[in-house]
PDB file of C-alpha atoms in Angstrom:
ATOM      1  CA  MET L   1      40.918 -44.677  93.284  1.00 44.00           C
ATOM      2  CA  SER L   2      40.452 -48.313  92.180  1.00 50.00           C
ATOM      3  CA  GLU L   3      37.439 -48.693  94.533  1.00 54.00           C
ATOM      4  CA  PHE L   4      35.805 -45.704  92.834  1.00 47.00           C
ATOM      5  CA  ILE L   5      36.457 -47.214  89.382  1.00 48.00           C
ATOM      6  CA  LEU L   6      35.028 -50.549  90.549  1.00 48.00           C
ATOM      7  CA  GLN L   7      31.872 -48.815  91.816  1.00 55.00           C
ATOM      8  CA  LEU L   8      31.572 -46.918  88.537  1.00 51.00           C
ATOM      9  CA  ASP L   9      31.978 -50.153  86.544  1.00 54.00           C
ATOM     10  CA  LEU L  10      29.317 -51.872  88.673  1.00 54.00           C
ATOM     11  CA  TYR L  11      26.997 -48.929  88.111  1.00 56.00           C
ATOM     12  CA  ARG L  12      27.528 -49.161  84.335  1.00 62.00           C
ATOM     13  CA  ILE L  13      26.840 -52.916  84.416  1.00 58.00           C
ATOM     14  CA  LEU L  14      23.606 -52.339  86.355  1.00 60.00           C
ATOM     15  CA  ILE L  15      22.501 -49.704  83.846  1.00 68.00           C
ATOM     16  CA  MET L  16      23.250 -52.044  80.924  1.00 66.00           C
ATOM     17  CA  MET L  17      21.378 -54.892  82.645  1.00 64.00           C
ATOM     18  CA  LYS L  18      18.362 -52.654  83.311  1.00 81.00           C
ATOM     19  CA  GLN L  19      18.405 -51.386  79.704  1.00 82.00           C
ATOM     20  CA  GLY L  20      18.502 -54.989  78.471  1.00 87.00           C
ATOM     21  CA  ALA L  21      15.526 -55.901  80.659  1.00 91.00           C
ATOM     22  CA  ILE L  22      13.583 -52.838  79.508  1.00 93.00           C
ATOM     23  CA  GLU L  23      14.154 -53.738  75.860  1.00 93.00           C
ATOM     24  CA  HIS L  24      13.227 -57.371  76.543  1.00 94.00           C
ATOM     25  CA  PHE L  25       9.867 -56.388  78.037  1.00 96.00           C
ATOM     26  CA  MET L  26       9.179 -53.882  75.251  1.00 96.00           C
ATOM     27  CA  TRP L  27       9.864 -56.649  72.718  1.00 97.00           C
ATOM     28  CA  GLU L  28       7.245 -58.726  74.550  1.00 97.00           C
ATOM     29  CA  ALA L  29       4.800 -55.814  74.186  1.00 98.00           C
ATOM     30  CA  ILE L  30       5.642 -55.609  70.469  1.00 98.00           C
ATOM     31  CA  TYR L  31       4.876 -59.324  70.068  1.00 98.00           C
ATOM     32  CA  GLU L  32       1.547 -58.812  71.850  1.00 98.00           C
ATOM     33  CA  GLY L  33       0.641 -55.941  69.531  1.00 97.00           C
ATOM     34  CA  ARG L  34       1.285 -58.059  66.456  1.00 97.00           C
ATOM     35  CA  LYS L  35      -1.366 -60.525  67.707  1.00 97.00           C
ATOM     36  CA  ALA L  36      -4.014 -57.794  67.352  1.00 97.00           C
ATOM     37  CA  LEU L  37      -4.103 -57.788  63.557  1.00 96.00           C
ATOM     38  CA  PRO L  38      -6.415 -57.774  61.694  1.00 95.00           C
ATOM     39  CA  GLU L  39      -9.206 -57.836  64.304  1.00 96.00           C
ATOM     40  CA  CYS L  40      -8.219 -54.498  65.886  1.00 95.00           C
ATOM     41  CA  LEU L  41      -8.581 -52.454  62.712  1.00 94.00           C
ATOM     42  CA  PRO L  42      -9.101 -49.546  62.240  1.00 92.00           C
ATOM     43  CA  ASN L  43      -7.379 -49.121  65.645  1.00 92.00           C
ATOM     44  CA  PRO L  44      -3.588 -49.532  65.764  1.00 95.00           C
ATOM     45  CA  PRO L  45      -2.245 -52.938  66.891  1.00 97.00           C
ATOM     46  CA  VAL L  46      -0.917 -51.929  70.309  1.00 98.00           C
ATOM     47  CA  GLY L  47       0.702 -54.342  72.753  1.00 98.00           C
ATOM     48  CA  CYS L  48       1.165 -54.164  76.521  1.00 98.00           C
ATOM     49  CA  VAL L  49       2.828 -56.249  79.208  1.00 98.00           C
ATOM     50  CA  LEU L  50       2.628 -55.676  82.943  1.00 97.00           C
ATOM     51  CA  VAL L  51       5.751 -56.584  84.901  1.00 96.00           C
ATOM     52  CA  GLU L  52       6.347 -57.140  88.603  1.00 94.00           C
ATOM     53  CA  ASP L  53       9.688 -58.258  90.057  1.00 92.00           C
ATOM     54  CA  ASP L  54      11.062 -58.820  86.536  1.00 92.00           C
ATOM     55  CA  ASN L  55       8.220 -61.221  85.663  1.00 94.00           C
ATOM     56  CA  ILE L  56       5.423 -60.641  83.183  1.00 97.00           C
ATOM     57  CA  ILE L  57       2.186 -60.950  85.136  1.00 97.00           C
ATOM     58  CA  ALA L  58      -0.279 -59.913  82.395  1.00 97.00           C
ATOM     59  CA  ARG L  59      -0.363 -59.363  78.643  1.00 98.00           C
ATOM     60  CA  GLY L  60      -2.688 -57.511  76.334  1.00 98.00           C
ATOM     61  CA  TYR L  61      -3.269 -56.293  72.815  1.00 98.00           C
ATOM     62  CA  THR L  62      -5.857 -54.151  71.066  1.00 97.00           C
ATOM     63  CA  ASN L  63      -9.092 -56.053  70.531  1.00 96.00           C
ATOM     64  CA  LYS L  64     -11.976 -55.376  68.111  1.00 96.00           C
ATOM     65  CA  PRO L  65     -13.232 -51.765  68.040  1.00 93.00           C
ATOM     66  CA  GLY L  66     -15.312 -51.053  71.137  1.00 91.00           C
ATOM     67  CA  GLN L  67     -13.580 -53.806  73.118  1.00 91.00           C
ATOM     68  CA  HIS L  68     -10.454 -53.718  75.308  1.00 94.00           C
ATOM     69  CA  HIS L  69      -7.379 -51.790  74.268  1.00 95.00           C
ATOM     70  CA  ALA L  70      -4.041 -53.442  75.116  1.00 97.00           C
ATOM     71  CA  GLU L  71      -3.692 -51.864  78.576  1.00 97.00           C
ATOM     72  CA  ALA L  72      -7.300 -52.658  79.544  1.00 96.00           C
ATOM     73  CA  MET L  73      -6.908 -56.277  78.416  1.00 96.00           C
ATOM     74  CA  ALA L  74      -3.785 -56.675  80.569  1.00 97.00           C
ATOM     75  CA  LEU L  75      -5.338 -54.890  83.575  1.00 97.00           C
ATOM     76  CA  SER L  76      -8.448 -57.073  83.346  1.00 95.00           C
ATOM     77  CA  GLN L  77      -6.298 -60.120  84.134  1.00 96.00           C
ATOM     78  CA  LEU L  78      -5.390 -58.591  87.523  1.00 95.00           C
ATOM     79  CA  LYS L  79      -8.781 -57.515  88.844  1.00 85.00           C
ATOM     80  CA  HIS L  80      -8.116 -57.713  92.579  1.00 79.00           C
ATOM     81  CA  GLN L  81      -4.359 -57.398  92.715  1.00 81.00           C
ATOM     82  CA  GLU L  82      -2.565 -54.326  94.056  1.00 82.00           C
ATOM     83  CA  LEU L  83      -0.457 -52.851  91.258  1.00 93.00           C
ATOM     84  CA  THR L  84       1.737 -50.330  93.078  1.00 92.00           C
ATOM     85  CA  ASN L  85       4.897 -52.301  92.216  1.00 93.00           C
ATOM     86  CA  VAL L  86       3.879 -53.005  88.633  1.00 96.00           C
ATOM     87  CA  ILE L  87       5.526 -51.527  85.553  1.00 96.00           C
ATOM     88  CA  ALA L  88       3.652 -51.240  82.253  1.00 97.00           C
ATOM     89  CA  PHE L  89       5.342 -51.563  78.873  1.00 98.00           C
ATOM     90  CA  VAL L  90       3.156 -50.224  76.054  1.00 98.00           C
ATOM     91  CA  THR L  91       4.071 -49.856  72.396  1.00 98.00           C
ATOM     92  CA  LEU L  92       1.914 -46.729  71.880  1.00 97.00           C
ATOM     93  CA  GLU L  93       1.111 -43.916  74.290  1.00 96.00           C
ATOM     94  CA  PRO L  94      -1.995 -44.831  76.326  1.00 97.00           C
ATOM     95  CA  CYS L  95      -5.097 -42.990  75.149  1.00 93.00           C
ATOM     96  CA  SER L  96      -6.153 -40.041  77.267  1.00 92.00           C
ATOM     97  CA  PHE L  97      -9.705 -39.686  75.963  1.00 85.00           C
ATOM     98  CA  TYR L  98     -12.938 -41.654  76.132  1.00 83.00           C
ATOM     99  CA  GLY L  99     -13.956 -42.884  72.688  1.00 81.00           C
ATOM    100  CA  ARG L 100     -15.636 -46.248  72.189  1.00 84.00           C
ATOM    101  CA  THR L 101     -13.695 -47.338  75.291  1.00 84.00           C
ATOM    102  CA  PRO L 102     -12.517 -45.560  78.459  1.00 88.00           C
ATOM    103  CA  SER L 103      -9.135 -43.817  78.701  1.00 90.00           C
ATOM    104  CA  CYS L 104      -6.284 -46.302  79.135  1.00 95.00           C
ATOM    105  CA  ALA L 105      -4.084 -43.651  80.766  1.00 96.00           C
ATOM    106  CA  LYS L 106      -6.765 -43.023  83.411  1.00 96.00           C
ATOM    107  CA  ALA L 107      -7.143 -46.777  83.970  1.00 95.00           C
ATOM    108  CA  LEU L 108      -3.385 -47.104  84.620  1.00 97.00           C
ATOM    109  CA  VAL L 109      -3.566 -44.199  87.081  1.00 96.00           C
ATOM    110  CA  LYS L 110      -6.615 -45.620  88.848  1.00 94.00           C
ATOM    111  CA  ARG L 111      -4.957 -49.014  89.295  1.00 95.00           C
ATOM    112  CA  GLY L 112      -1.806 -47.477  90.821  1.00 95.00           C
ATOM    113  CA  ILE L 113       0.810 -48.494  88.232  1.00 96.00           C
ATOM    114  CA  LYS L 114       4.183 -47.043  89.317  1.00 93.00           C
ATOM    115  CA  GLU L 115       6.050 -46.748  85.985  1.00 95.00           C
ATOM    116  CA  VAL L 116       5.154 -46.805  82.312  1.00 97.00           C
ATOM    117  CA  TYR L 117       7.548 -47.388  79.421  1.00 96.00           C
ATOM    118  CA  VAL L 118       6.136 -46.184  76.105  1.00 97.00           C
ATOM    119  CA  GLY L 119       7.467 -47.021  72.662  1.00 97.00           C
ATOM    120  CA  ILE L 120       6.133 -44.002  70.761  1.00 96.00           C
ATOM    121  CA  ILE L 121       3.839 -41.014  71.261  1.00 95.00           C
ATOM    122  CA  ASP L 122       0.405 -41.395  69.677  1.00 94.00           C
ATOM    123  CA  PRO L 123       0.142 -38.743  66.926  1.00 93.00           C
ATOM    124  CA  HIS L 124      -3.683 -38.819  67.061  1.00 90.00           C
ATOM    125  CA  PRO L 125      -4.770 -35.182  67.566  1.00 89.00           C
ATOM    126  CA  LYS L 126      -6.931 -36.154  70.566  1.00 89.00           C
ATOM    127  CA  ASN L 127      -3.928 -37.751  72.294  1.00 91.00           C
ATOM    128  CA  ASN L 128      -0.492 -36.599  71.048  1.00 92.00           C
ATOM    129  CA  GLY L 129       1.206 -36.413  74.453  1.00 94.00           C
ATOM    130  CA  ALA L 130      -1.947 -35.962  76.556  1.00 95.00           C
ATOM    131  CA  GLY L 131      -1.778 -39.558  77.814  1.00 96.00           C
ATOM    132  CA  ILE L 132       1.826 -39.048  78.933  1.00 95.00           C
ATOM    133  CA  MET L 133       0.913 -35.781  80.685  1.00 95.00           C
ATOM    134  CA  LEU L 134      -2.011 -37.445  82.459  1.00 96.00           C
ATOM    135  CA  LEU L 135       0.253 -40.224  83.758  1.00 97.00           C
ATOM    136  CA  ARG L 136       2.998 -37.829  84.877  1.00 96.00           C
ATOM    137  CA  LYS L 137       0.511 -35.500  86.542  1.00 97.00           C
ATOM    138  CA  ALA L 138      -0.587 -38.486  88.648  1.00 97.00           C
ATOM    139  CA  GLY L 139       3.020 -39.044  89.768  1.00 96.00           C
ATOM    140  CA  ILE L 140       3.753 -42.010  87.513  1.00 96.00           C
ATOM    141  CA  GLN L 141       7.281 -42.239  86.105  1.00 93.00           C
ATOM    142  CA  VAL L 142       7.009 -42.318  82.289  1.00 95.00           C
ATOM    143  CA  TYR L 143       9.812 -43.147  79.865  1.00 94.00           C
ATOM    144  CA  VAL L 144       9.262 -42.652  76.134  1.00 95.00           C
ATOM    145  CA  GLY L 145      11.195 -43.909  73.114  1.00 94.00           C
ATOM    146  CA  ILE L 146      11.964 -47.538  73.956  1.00 93.00           C
ATOM    147  CA  LEU L 147      12.579 -49.420  70.657  1.00 95.00           C
ATOM    148  CA  SER L 148      10.816 -46.532  68.940  1.00 95.00           C
ATOM    149  CA  GLU L 149      12.193 -47.176  65.433  1.00 96.00           C
ATOM    150  CA  ILE L 150      10.857 -50.742  65.370  1.00 96.00           C
ATOM    151  CA  ILE L 151       7.514 -49.729  66.857  1.00 97.00           C
ATOM    152  CA  GLN L 152       7.183 -46.793  64.451  1.00 95.00           C
ATOM    153  CA  GLN L 153       7.732 -49.219  61.575  1.00 95.00           C
ATOM    154  CA  ASP L 154       5.070 -51.600  62.941  1.00 95.00           C
ATOM    155  CA  LEU L 155       2.440 -48.974  63.758  1.00 95.00           C
ATOM    156  CA  LYS L 156       2.884 -46.215  61.153  1.00 92.00           C
ATOM    157  CA  PRO L 157       0.348 -47.663  58.674  1.00 92.00           C
ATOM    158  CA  TYR L 158      -2.321 -47.681  61.391  1.00 92.00           C
ATOM    159  CA  LEU L 159      -1.777 -44.330  63.101  1.00 89.00           C
ATOM    160  CA  VAL L 160      -4.048 -41.293  62.747  1.00 76.00           C
ATOM    161  CA  PHE L 161      -2.126 -38.065  62.086  1.00 71.00           C
ATOM    162  CA  GLU L 162      -5.114 -35.842  61.297  1.00 59.00           C
ATOM    163  CA  TYR L 163      -8.650 -35.664  62.565  1.00 48.00           C
TER     164      TYR L 163
END
């Protein structure tokens, strides 16, 4: 019985450690997003970090309209690197549509990212869950709601709710 309890305690510790690491990397994405203002406007100030083996290997934030979004900026730093063991942390759901720039969700799929942690769903009518569905359809593990209250507070003034 005590061996079972010990295994259960170790499992709980591992979960807490993983949760702490996830929040740490999402905080790093939040800090990246805050760098975007005011140049990114009218786009929301999104942040992204790419992580491999618990190390940040690339960072990005939303640039001027028509230039890189956060995910594209981070991916551009790893042009020739295989990304099958890379995890993306993004404050806002990656865009699923082509506007002034290509779809960030499709770029993550194309580059072979294995997991994506998303702070909040993008309420923009052209996205609103479509980016998440695109990622999941491609077999990418997606987790939504990491530090969502803080991210909602940061991004709410810049989000599009109607079209």
